Amino acid sequence: MTSRATNRRTVLIAAAALTTGCGSDGGGDGGTETTAPATPDTSAAPSAPATSATPEAPATSATATGAPPLATTSGIPVGGGTVFAKEKVVVTQPTAGEFKAFSAVCTHQGCLVNKVADGTIDCPCHGSKYRIADGSVAHGPATRPLPAEQIIVSGESITLA
């Protein structure tokens, strides 16, 4: 029987592949909340920079569908959104009272988006950005929009349909 030695390059490539990952850092329960971009209106107080936080806990424990609420409407910033990594969904509020939901899985290579900032849903892996209003691609390398997800907004509760 002959033995073939593995060369150094093969070992290094395999090690790099194992240590390179896509998606979130795995810390927390899956919610990343961000704020809306600053507006040019100087009469209003400046908006805070994008932040990461756990989404506000919903006021009720279950909805008509039987599913636990994902968030409260007040927990989703106007002009921004919140990423729910565990559920692989991002909920946005492009304008006051208008809520949208999209898959949190980037259409480029399957990484999870990790934040909503300056009107876009951002993927940390290769820099793709999607518009909060419709999930369309604002900046590649992704070429396909984020698929829409169904949500139910009932009073203050937002639930996956």
Short mmCIF file of N, CA and C in Angstrom, two decimals:
data_model
loop_
_atom_site.label_atom_id
_atom_site.label_comp_id
_atom_site.label_asym_id
_atom_site.label_seq_id
_atom_site.Cartn_x
_atom_site.Cartn_y
_atom_site.Cartn_z
N MET A 1 0.85 -1.16 0.00
CA MET A 1 0.00 0.00 0.00
C MET A 1 0.89 1.23 0.00
N THR A 2 0.55 2.22 -0.83
CA THR A 2 1.36 3.43 -0.88
C THR A 2 0.67 4.54 -0.12
N SER A 3 1.47 5.39 0.45
CA SER A 3 0.94 6.51 1.21
C SER A 3 1.27 7.79 0.46
N ARG A 4 0.28 8.68 0.36
CA ARG A 4 0.51 9.94 -0.33
C ARG A 4 0.45 11.05 0.70
N ALA A 5 1.47 11.85 0.77
CA ALA A 5 1.54 12.93 1.75
C ALA A 5 0.65 14.09 1.30
N THR A 6 -0.01 14.69 2.25
CA THR A 6 -0.83 15.86 1.99
C THR A 6 0.06 17.08 2.01
N ASN A 7 0.00 17.89 0.95
CA ASN A 7 0.88 19.05 0.92
C ASN A 7 0.35 20.18 1.81
N ARG A 8 1.22 21.10 2.13
CA ARG A 8 0.92 22.19 3.05
C ARG A 8 -0.23 23.06 2.53
N ARG A 9 -0.25 23.33 1.25
CA ARG A 9 -1.29 24.18 0.67
C ARG A 9 -2.68 23.58 0.88
N THR A 10 -2.83 22.28 0.72
CA THR A 10 -4.11 21.62 0.92
C THR A 10 -4.57 21.75 2.38
N VAL A 11 -3.65 21.60 3.30
CA VAL A 11 -3.97 21.72 4.72
C VAL A 11 -4.39 23.15 5.04
N LEU A 12 -3.67 24.13 4.51
CA LEU A 12 -4.00 25.53 4.78
C LEU A 12 -5.34 25.92 4.18
N ILE A 13 -5.65 25.46 2.99
CA ILE A 13 -6.93 25.76 2.37
C ILE A 13 -8.07 25.13 3.17
N ALA A 14 -7.88 23.90 3.61
CA ALA A 14 -8.91 23.24 4.42
C ALA A 14 -9.12 23.96 5.74
N ALA A 15 -8.04 24.41 6.37
CA ALA A 15 -8.15 25.13 7.64
C ALA A 15 -8.87 26.46 7.44
N ALA A 16 -8.55 27.16 6.36
CA ALA A 16 -9.21 28.44 6.07
C ALA A 16 -10.70 28.22 5.83
N ALA A 17 -11.05 27.17 5.12
CA ALA A 17 -12.45 26.89 4.85
C ALA A 17 -13.22 26.58 6.13
N LEU A 18 -12.58 25.91 7.06
CA LEU A 18 -13.25 25.57 8.32
C LEU A 18 -13.41 26.77 9.23
N THR A 19 -12.49 27.73 9.17
CA THR A 19 -12.56 28.87 10.07
C THR A 19 -13.36 30.03 9.49
N THR A 20 -13.62 30.02 8.19
CA THR A 20 -14.40 31.09 7.57
C THR A 20 -15.87 30.73 7.71
N GLY A 21 -16.65 31.64 8.27
CA GLY A 21 -18.07 31.36 8.45
C GLY A 21 -18.93 32.48 7.95
N CYS A 22 -20.16 32.17 7.71
CA CYS A 22 -21.14 33.16 7.31
C CYS A 22 -22.18 33.26 8.40
N GLY A 23 -22.84 34.39 8.48
CA GLY A 23 -23.94 34.55 9.41
C GLY A 23 -23.56 35.38 10.61
N SER A 24 -24.39 35.27 11.63
CA SER A 24 -24.20 36.08 12.81
C SER A 24 -23.13 35.50 13.71
N ASP A 25 -22.81 36.26 14.74
CA ASP A 25 -21.79 35.80 15.67
C ASP A 25 -22.33 34.77 16.65
N GLY A 26 -23.63 34.49 16.57
CA GLY A 26 -24.22 33.47 17.43
C GLY A 26 -24.52 33.96 18.82
N GLY A 27 -24.24 35.21 19.12
CA GLY A 27 -24.49 35.72 20.46
C GLY A 27 -25.88 36.28 20.57
N GLY A 28 -26.59 35.96 21.62
CA GLY A 28 -27.90 36.52 21.88
C GLY A 28 -29.02 35.67 21.36
N ASP A 29 -30.22 36.23 21.49
CA ASP A 29 -31.41 35.47 21.13
C ASP A 29 -31.90 35.73 19.72
N GLY A 30 -31.15 36.49 18.95
CA GLY A 30 -31.50 36.63 17.56
C GLY A 30 -32.02 37.98 17.14
N GLY A 31 -32.18 38.93 18.01
CA GLY A 31 -32.72 40.22 17.60
C GLY A 31 -31.62 41.27 17.50
N THR A 32 -31.61 41.98 16.39
CA THR A 32 -30.69 43.09 16.23
C THR A 32 -31.51 44.27 15.77
N GLU A 33 -31.63 45.27 16.61
CA GLU A 33 -32.45 46.43 16.30
C GLU A 33 -31.55 47.56 15.87
N THR A 34 -31.98 48.30 14.86
CA THR A 34 -31.22 49.44 14.41
C THR A 34 -32.14 50.62 14.22
N THR A 35 -31.57 51.81 14.16
CA THR A 35 -32.37 53.00 14.04
C THR A 35 -32.42 53.48 12.60
N ALA A 36 -33.31 54.43 12.36
CA ALA A 36 -33.46 55.01 11.04
C ALA A 36 -32.27 55.94 10.76
N PRO A 37 -32.01 56.22 9.48
CA PRO A 37 -30.92 57.14 9.16
C PRO A 37 -31.28 58.56 9.59
N ALA A 38 -30.26 59.37 9.83
CA ALA A 38 -30.49 60.76 10.19
C ALA A 38 -31.13 61.48 9.01
N THR A 39 -32.05 62.41 9.29
CA THR A 39 -32.70 63.15 8.23
C THR A 39 -32.03 64.51 8.08
N PRO A 40 -32.11 65.11 6.89
CA PRO A 40 -31.48 66.40 6.70
C PRO A 40 -32.23 67.54 7.38
N ASP A 41 -33.42 67.30 7.94
CA ASP A 41 -34.20 68.32 8.63
C ASP A 41 -33.46 68.74 9.90
N THR A 42 -32.99 69.98 9.93
CA THR A 42 -32.21 70.44 11.07
C THR A 42 -33.07 70.89 12.24
N SER A 43 -34.39 71.02 12.03
CA SER A 43 -35.26 71.44 13.13
C SER A 43 -35.53 70.29 14.09
N ALA A 44 -35.37 69.08 13.63
CA ALA A 44 -35.60 67.91 14.49
C ALA A 44 -34.29 67.54 15.17
N ALA A 45 -34.43 66.88 16.31
CA ALA A 45 -33.23 66.41 17.01
C ALA A 45 -32.55 65.36 16.15
N PRO A 46 -31.22 65.32 16.14
CA PRO A 46 -30.53 64.32 15.32
C PRO A 46 -30.85 62.92 15.82
N SER A 47 -30.97 61.99 14.87
CA SER A 47 -31.27 60.61 15.26
C SER A 47 -30.01 59.95 15.78
N ALA A 48 -30.22 58.95 16.59
CA ALA A 48 -29.10 58.21 17.16
C ALA A 48 -28.48 57.33 16.09
N PRO A 49 -27.20 56.99 16.23
CA PRO A 49 -26.57 56.08 15.27
C PRO A 49 -27.15 54.68 15.42
N ALA A 50 -26.90 53.85 14.42
CA ALA A 50 -27.39 52.47 14.47
C ALA A 50 -26.88 51.77 15.72
N THR A 51 -27.77 51.02 16.34
CA THR A 51 -27.41 50.31 17.56
C THR A 51 -27.86 48.88 17.46
N SER A 52 -27.29 48.05 18.28
CA SER A 52 -27.72 46.66 18.36
C SER A 52 -28.32 46.43 19.73
N ALA A 53 -29.48 45.82 19.76
CA ALA A 53 -30.15 45.55 21.02
C ALA A 53 -31.12 44.40 20.84
N THR A 54 -31.54 43.85 21.93
CA THR A 54 -32.56 42.82 21.90
C THR A 54 -33.89 43.51 21.66
N PRO A 55 -34.73 42.99 20.76
CA PRO A 55 -36.00 43.62 20.49
C PRO A 55 -36.86 43.66 21.74
N GLU A 56 -37.74 44.68 21.79
CA GLU A 56 -38.65 44.83 22.90
C GLU A 56 -39.56 43.61 22.98
N ALA A 57 -39.77 43.12 24.18
CA ALA A 57 -40.60 41.94 24.37
C ALA A 57 -42.06 42.28 24.07
N PRO A 58 -42.76 41.46 23.32
CA PRO A 58 -44.16 41.70 23.03
C PRO A 58 -45.00 41.66 24.30
N ALA A 59 -46.11 42.40 24.28
CA ALA A 59 -46.95 42.52 25.45
C ALA A 59 -47.80 41.28 25.71
N THR A 60 -48.09 40.51 24.67
CA THR A 60 -48.93 39.34 24.85
C THR A 60 -48.11 38.07 24.67
N SER A 61 -48.64 36.95 25.15
CA SER A 61 -47.89 35.71 25.10
C SER A 61 -48.22 34.86 23.89
N ALA A 62 -49.37 35.08 23.26
CA ALA A 62 -49.73 34.31 22.08
C ALA A 62 -50.72 35.12 21.26
N THR A 63 -50.87 34.76 20.00
CA THR A 63 -51.79 35.47 19.12
C THR A 63 -52.87 34.52 18.65
N ALA A 64 -53.75 35.03 17.77
CA ALA A 64 -54.84 34.22 17.25
C ALA A 64 -54.31 33.01 16.48
N THR A 65 -53.11 33.11 15.90
CA THR A 65 -52.55 31.98 15.16
C THR A 65 -51.95 30.94 16.11
N GLY A 66 -51.83 31.30 17.39
CA GLY A 66 -51.23 30.39 18.36
C GLY A 66 -49.73 30.56 18.47
N ALA A 67 -49.14 31.29 17.54
CA ALA A 67 -47.70 31.52 17.57
C ALA A 67 -47.38 32.67 18.52
N PRO A 68 -46.24 32.59 19.21
CA PRO A 68 -45.87 33.71 20.08
C PRO A 68 -45.52 34.92 19.22
N PRO A 69 -45.79 36.13 19.72
CA PRO A 69 -45.44 37.33 18.96
C PRO A 69 -43.94 37.42 18.73
N LEU A 70 -43.58 37.93 17.58
CA LEU A 70 -42.18 38.13 17.23
C LEU A 70 -41.66 39.42 17.88
N ALA A 71 -42.48 40.46 17.84
CA ALA A 71 -42.07 41.77 18.35
C ALA A 71 -43.31 42.61 18.59
N THR A 72 -43.08 43.81 19.13
CA THR A 72 -44.15 44.80 19.22
C THR A 72 -43.90 45.84 18.13
N THR A 73 -44.95 46.50 17.72
CA THR A 73 -44.80 47.52 16.68
C THR A 73 -43.88 48.64 17.15
N SER A 74 -43.93 48.97 18.41
CA SER A 74 -43.06 50.04 18.93
C SER A 74 -41.59 49.60 19.00
N GLY A 75 -41.33 48.31 18.90
CA GLY A 75 -39.97 47.80 18.93
C GLY A 75 -39.27 47.84 17.58
N ILE A 76 -40.01 48.20 16.52
CA ILE A 76 -39.43 48.29 15.17
C ILE A 76 -39.32 49.76 14.82
N PRO A 77 -38.11 50.31 14.69
CA PRO A 77 -37.96 51.75 14.44
C PRO A 77 -38.47 52.17 13.07
N VAL A 78 -39.11 53.34 13.00
CA VAL A 78 -39.56 53.90 11.73
C VAL A 78 -38.32 54.23 10.90
N GLY A 79 -38.31 53.80 9.64
CA GLY A 79 -37.17 54.02 8.77
C GLY A 79 -36.05 53.04 9.02
N GLY A 80 -36.30 52.03 9.82
CA GLY A 80 -35.29 51.03 10.16
C GLY A 80 -35.91 49.65 10.24
N GLY A 81 -35.37 48.82 11.10
CA GLY A 81 -35.89 47.47 11.23
C GLY A 81 -35.13 46.68 12.27
N THR A 82 -35.55 45.45 12.44
CA THR A 82 -34.94 44.54 13.40
C THR A 82 -34.72 43.18 12.74
N VAL A 83 -33.53 42.62 12.93
CA VAL A 83 -33.21 41.29 12.42
C VAL A 83 -33.47 40.29 13.53
N PHE A 84 -34.22 39.23 13.22
CA PHE A 84 -34.48 38.14 14.15
C PHE A 84 -33.75 36.92 13.61
N ALA A 85 -32.50 36.74 14.04
CA ALA A 85 -31.63 35.70 13.49
C ALA A 85 -32.19 34.30 13.74
N LYS A 86 -32.75 34.07 14.92
CA LYS A 86 -33.27 32.75 15.25
C LYS A 86 -34.39 32.34 14.29
N GLU A 87 -35.24 33.29 13.95
CA GLU A 87 -36.36 33.04 13.04
C GLU A 87 -35.98 33.23 11.58
N LYS A 88 -34.77 33.76 11.34
CA LYS A 88 -34.26 34.05 10.00
C LYS A 88 -35.21 34.98 9.24
N VAL A 89 -35.61 36.05 9.93
CA VAL A 89 -36.50 37.04 9.34
C VAL A 89 -36.07 38.42 9.80
N VAL A 90 -36.31 39.40 8.94
CA VAL A 90 -36.07 40.80 9.30
C VAL A 90 -37.38 41.55 9.09
N VAL A 91 -37.77 42.34 10.10
CA VAL A 91 -38.99 43.14 10.03
C VAL A 91 -38.58 44.59 9.93
N THR A 92 -39.15 45.30 8.96
CA THR A 92 -38.83 46.71 8.77
C THR A 92 -40.10 47.56 8.90
N GLN A 93 -39.88 48.86 9.12
CA GLN A 93 -40.98 49.83 9.14
C GLN A 93 -40.51 51.01 8.28
N PRO A 94 -40.67 50.88 6.95
CA PRO A 94 -40.18 51.93 6.05
C PRO A 94 -40.79 53.30 6.34
N THR A 95 -42.09 53.34 6.60
CA THR A 95 -42.78 54.56 7.00
C THR A 95 -43.63 54.23 8.21
N ALA A 96 -44.02 55.23 8.95
CA ALA A 96 -44.80 55.01 10.19
C ALA A 96 -46.04 54.16 9.92
N GLY A 97 -46.16 53.07 10.66
CA GLY A 97 -47.32 52.19 10.55
C GLY A 97 -47.28 51.17 9.43
N GLU A 98 -46.25 51.20 8.58
CA GLU A 98 -46.12 50.25 7.47
C GLU A 98 -45.03 49.23 7.84
N PHE A 99 -45.42 47.97 8.02
CA PHE A 99 -44.47 46.94 8.42
C PHE A 99 -44.28 45.94 7.30
N LYS A 100 -43.03 45.59 7.04
CA LYS A 100 -42.66 44.63 6.01
C LYS A 100 -41.78 43.56 6.65
N ALA A 101 -41.78 42.37 6.08
CA ALA A 101 -40.91 41.31 6.57
C ALA A 101 -40.27 40.61 5.37
N PHE A 102 -38.99 40.24 5.57
CA PHE A 102 -38.23 39.58 4.53
C PHE A 102 -37.41 38.46 5.15
N SER A 103 -37.00 37.52 4.31
CA SER A 103 -36.07 36.50 4.76
C SER A 103 -34.77 37.19 5.17
N ALA A 104 -34.15 36.70 6.24
CA ALA A 104 -32.87 37.26 6.69
C ALA A 104 -31.70 36.52 6.06
N VAL A 105 -31.97 35.65 5.09
CA VAL A 105 -30.92 34.88 4.42
C VAL A 105 -30.54 35.61 3.13
N CYS A 106 -29.29 36.06 3.07
CA CYS A 106 -28.79 36.78 1.91
C CYS A 106 -28.89 35.90 0.66
N THR A 107 -29.36 36.50 -0.43
CA THR A 107 -29.52 35.74 -1.67
C THR A 107 -28.21 35.54 -2.42
N HIS A 108 -27.12 36.14 -1.94
CA HIS A 108 -25.83 35.97 -2.60
C HIS A 108 -25.24 34.60 -2.30
N GLN A 109 -24.95 34.33 -1.00
CA GLN A 109 -24.36 33.04 -0.66
C GLN A 109 -24.95 32.44 0.61
N GLY A 110 -26.10 32.91 1.05
CA GLY A 110 -26.79 32.27 2.16
C GLY A 110 -26.40 32.71 3.55
N CYS A 111 -25.62 33.76 3.69
CA CYS A 111 -25.29 34.29 5.02
C CYS A 111 -26.53 34.96 5.60
N LEU A 112 -26.55 35.13 6.92
CA LEU A 112 -27.64 35.88 7.54
C LEU A 112 -27.30 37.35 7.56
N VAL A 113 -28.27 38.19 7.17
CA VAL A 113 -28.08 39.62 7.31
C VAL A 113 -27.98 39.91 8.80
N ASN A 114 -27.31 41.01 9.18
CA ASN A 114 -27.12 41.22 10.61
C ASN A 114 -27.52 42.59 11.12
N LYS A 115 -27.89 43.50 10.21
CA LYS A 115 -28.32 44.81 10.71
C LYS A 115 -29.15 45.54 9.67
N VAL A 116 -29.85 46.56 10.17
CA VAL A 116 -30.60 47.46 9.32
C VAL A 116 -30.07 48.85 9.63
N ALA A 117 -29.56 49.54 8.63
CA ALA A 117 -28.98 50.87 8.85
C ALA A 117 -29.10 51.71 7.58
N ASP A 118 -29.36 52.98 7.75
CA ASP A 118 -29.42 53.93 6.63
C ASP A 118 -30.34 53.48 5.51
N GLY A 119 -31.47 52.87 5.87
CA GLY A 119 -32.46 52.48 4.88
C GLY A 119 -32.19 51.17 4.17
N THR A 120 -31.17 50.42 4.63
CA THR A 120 -30.88 49.13 4.00
C THR A 120 -30.72 48.02 5.03
N ILE A 121 -30.96 46.82 4.56
CA ILE A 121 -30.74 45.59 5.32
C ILE A 121 -29.38 45.08 4.85
N ASP A 122 -28.44 44.92 5.77
CA ASP A 122 -27.05 44.67 5.40
C ASP A 122 -26.56 43.26 5.73
N CYS A 123 -25.82 42.68 4.78
CA CYS A 123 -25.19 41.38 4.98
C CYS A 123 -23.70 41.59 5.27
N PRO A 124 -23.21 40.99 6.36
CA PRO A 124 -21.81 41.20 6.74
C PRO A 124 -20.80 40.40 5.91
N CYS A 125 -21.23 39.40 5.19
CA CYS A 125 -20.28 38.51 4.52
C CYS A 125 -19.59 39.15 3.32
N HIS A 126 -20.36 39.71 2.41
CA HIS A 126 -19.77 40.25 1.19
C HIS A 126 -20.28 41.64 0.87
N GLY A 127 -21.04 42.25 1.78
CA GLY A 127 -21.46 43.63 1.62
C GLY A 127 -22.75 43.89 0.87
N SER A 128 -23.53 42.86 0.60
CA SER A 128 -24.81 43.10 -0.07
C SER A 128 -25.72 43.93 0.82
N LYS A 129 -26.53 44.80 0.18
CA LYS A 129 -27.48 45.64 0.90
C LYS A 129 -28.81 45.58 0.17
N TYR A 130 -29.89 45.53 0.96
CA TYR A 130 -31.24 45.43 0.42
C TYR A 130 -32.08 46.59 0.95
N ARG A 131 -32.98 47.13 0.15
CA ARG A 131 -33.84 48.24 0.57
C ARG A 131 -34.90 47.76 1.56
N ILE A 132 -35.13 48.57 2.61
CA ILE A 132 -36.09 48.18 3.66
C ILE A 132 -37.53 48.19 3.17
N ALA A 133 -37.84 48.94 2.12
CA ALA A 133 -39.22 49.06 1.66
C ALA A 133 -39.70 47.84 0.88
N ASP A 134 -38.79 47.21 0.11
CA ASP A 134 -39.24 46.11 -0.74
C ASP A 134 -38.26 44.93 -0.83
N GLY A 135 -37.14 44.99 -0.13
CA GLY A 135 -36.17 43.90 -0.15
C GLY A 135 -35.33 43.84 -1.41
N SER A 136 -35.47 44.82 -2.30
CA SER A 136 -34.70 44.81 -3.55
C SER A 136 -33.23 45.11 -3.27
N VAL A 137 -32.37 44.71 -4.19
CA VAL A 137 -30.93 44.89 -4.02
C VAL A 137 -30.57 46.36 -4.22
N ALA A 138 -29.93 46.94 -3.20
CA ALA A 138 -29.43 48.32 -3.28
C ALA A 138 -27.95 48.32 -3.65
N HIS A 139 -27.24 47.25 -3.25
CA HIS A 139 -25.79 47.14 -3.52
C HIS A 139 -25.43 45.67 -3.54
N GLY A 140 -24.75 45.23 -4.59
CA GLY A 140 -24.34 43.83 -4.73
C GLY A 140 -23.19 43.46 -3.85
N PRO A 141 -22.80 42.22 -3.93
CA PRO A 141 -22.84 41.31 -5.07
C PRO A 141 -24.16 40.55 -5.27
N ALA A 142 -25.09 40.59 -4.33
CA ALA A 142 -26.36 39.89 -4.54
C ALA A 142 -27.06 40.47 -5.76
N THR A 143 -27.76 39.63 -6.50
CA THR A 143 -28.50 40.08 -7.68
C THR A 143 -30.00 39.88 -7.53
N ARG A 144 -30.41 39.08 -6.54
CA ARG A 144 -31.83 38.79 -6.31
C ARG A 144 -32.29 39.44 -5.01
N PRO A 145 -33.53 39.92 -4.95
CA PRO A 145 -34.05 40.54 -3.73
C PRO A 145 -34.25 39.53 -2.61
N LEU A 146 -34.39 40.04 -1.40
CA LEU A 146 -34.76 39.16 -0.29
C LEU A 146 -36.22 38.76 -0.47
N PRO A 147 -36.54 37.48 -0.32
CA PRO A 147 -37.94 37.06 -0.44
C PRO A 147 -38.78 37.65 0.70
N ALA A 148 -40.00 38.05 0.38
CA ALA A 148 -40.92 38.58 1.39
C ALA A 148 -41.37 37.45 2.30
N GLU A 149 -41.60 37.78 3.56
CA GLU A 149 -42.16 36.85 4.54
C GLU A 149 -43.51 37.41 4.97
N GLN A 150 -44.41 36.53 5.37
CA GLN A 150 -45.73 36.96 5.80
C GLN A 150 -45.75 37.21 7.30
N ILE A 151 -46.27 38.38 7.69
CA ILE A 151 -46.44 38.70 9.10
C ILE A 151 -47.87 39.16 9.32
N ILE A 152 -48.29 39.09 10.58
CA ILE A 152 -49.59 39.60 10.98
C ILE A 152 -49.34 40.68 12.02
N VAL A 153 -49.87 41.88 11.75
CA VAL A 153 -49.78 42.97 12.69
C VAL A 153 -51.17 43.13 13.29
N SER A 154 -51.26 42.89 14.60
CA SER A 154 -52.53 42.98 15.30
C SER A 154 -52.32 43.80 16.56
N GLY A 155 -52.85 45.02 16.56
CA GLY A 155 -52.61 45.92 17.68
C GLY A 155 -51.12 46.22 17.75
N GLU A 156 -50.52 45.94 18.89
CA GLU A 156 -49.08 46.16 19.08
C GLU A 156 -48.24 44.95 18.70
N SER A 157 -48.85 43.81 18.44
CA SER A 157 -48.11 42.56 18.19
C SER A 157 -47.81 42.32 16.73
N ILE A 158 -46.59 41.84 16.48
CA ILE A 158 -46.18 41.40 15.14
C ILE A 158 -45.86 39.93 15.25
N THR A 159 -46.51 39.11 14.43
CA THR A 159 -46.35 37.66 14.50
C THR A 159 -46.06 37.12 13.10
N LEU A 160 -45.23 36.10 13.02
CA LEU A 160 -45.03 35.41 11.74
C LEU A 160 -46.32 34.70 11.39
N ALA A 161 -46.73 34.81 10.12
CA ALA A 161 -47.97 34.16 9.68
C ALA A 161 -47.76 32.68 9.44
#
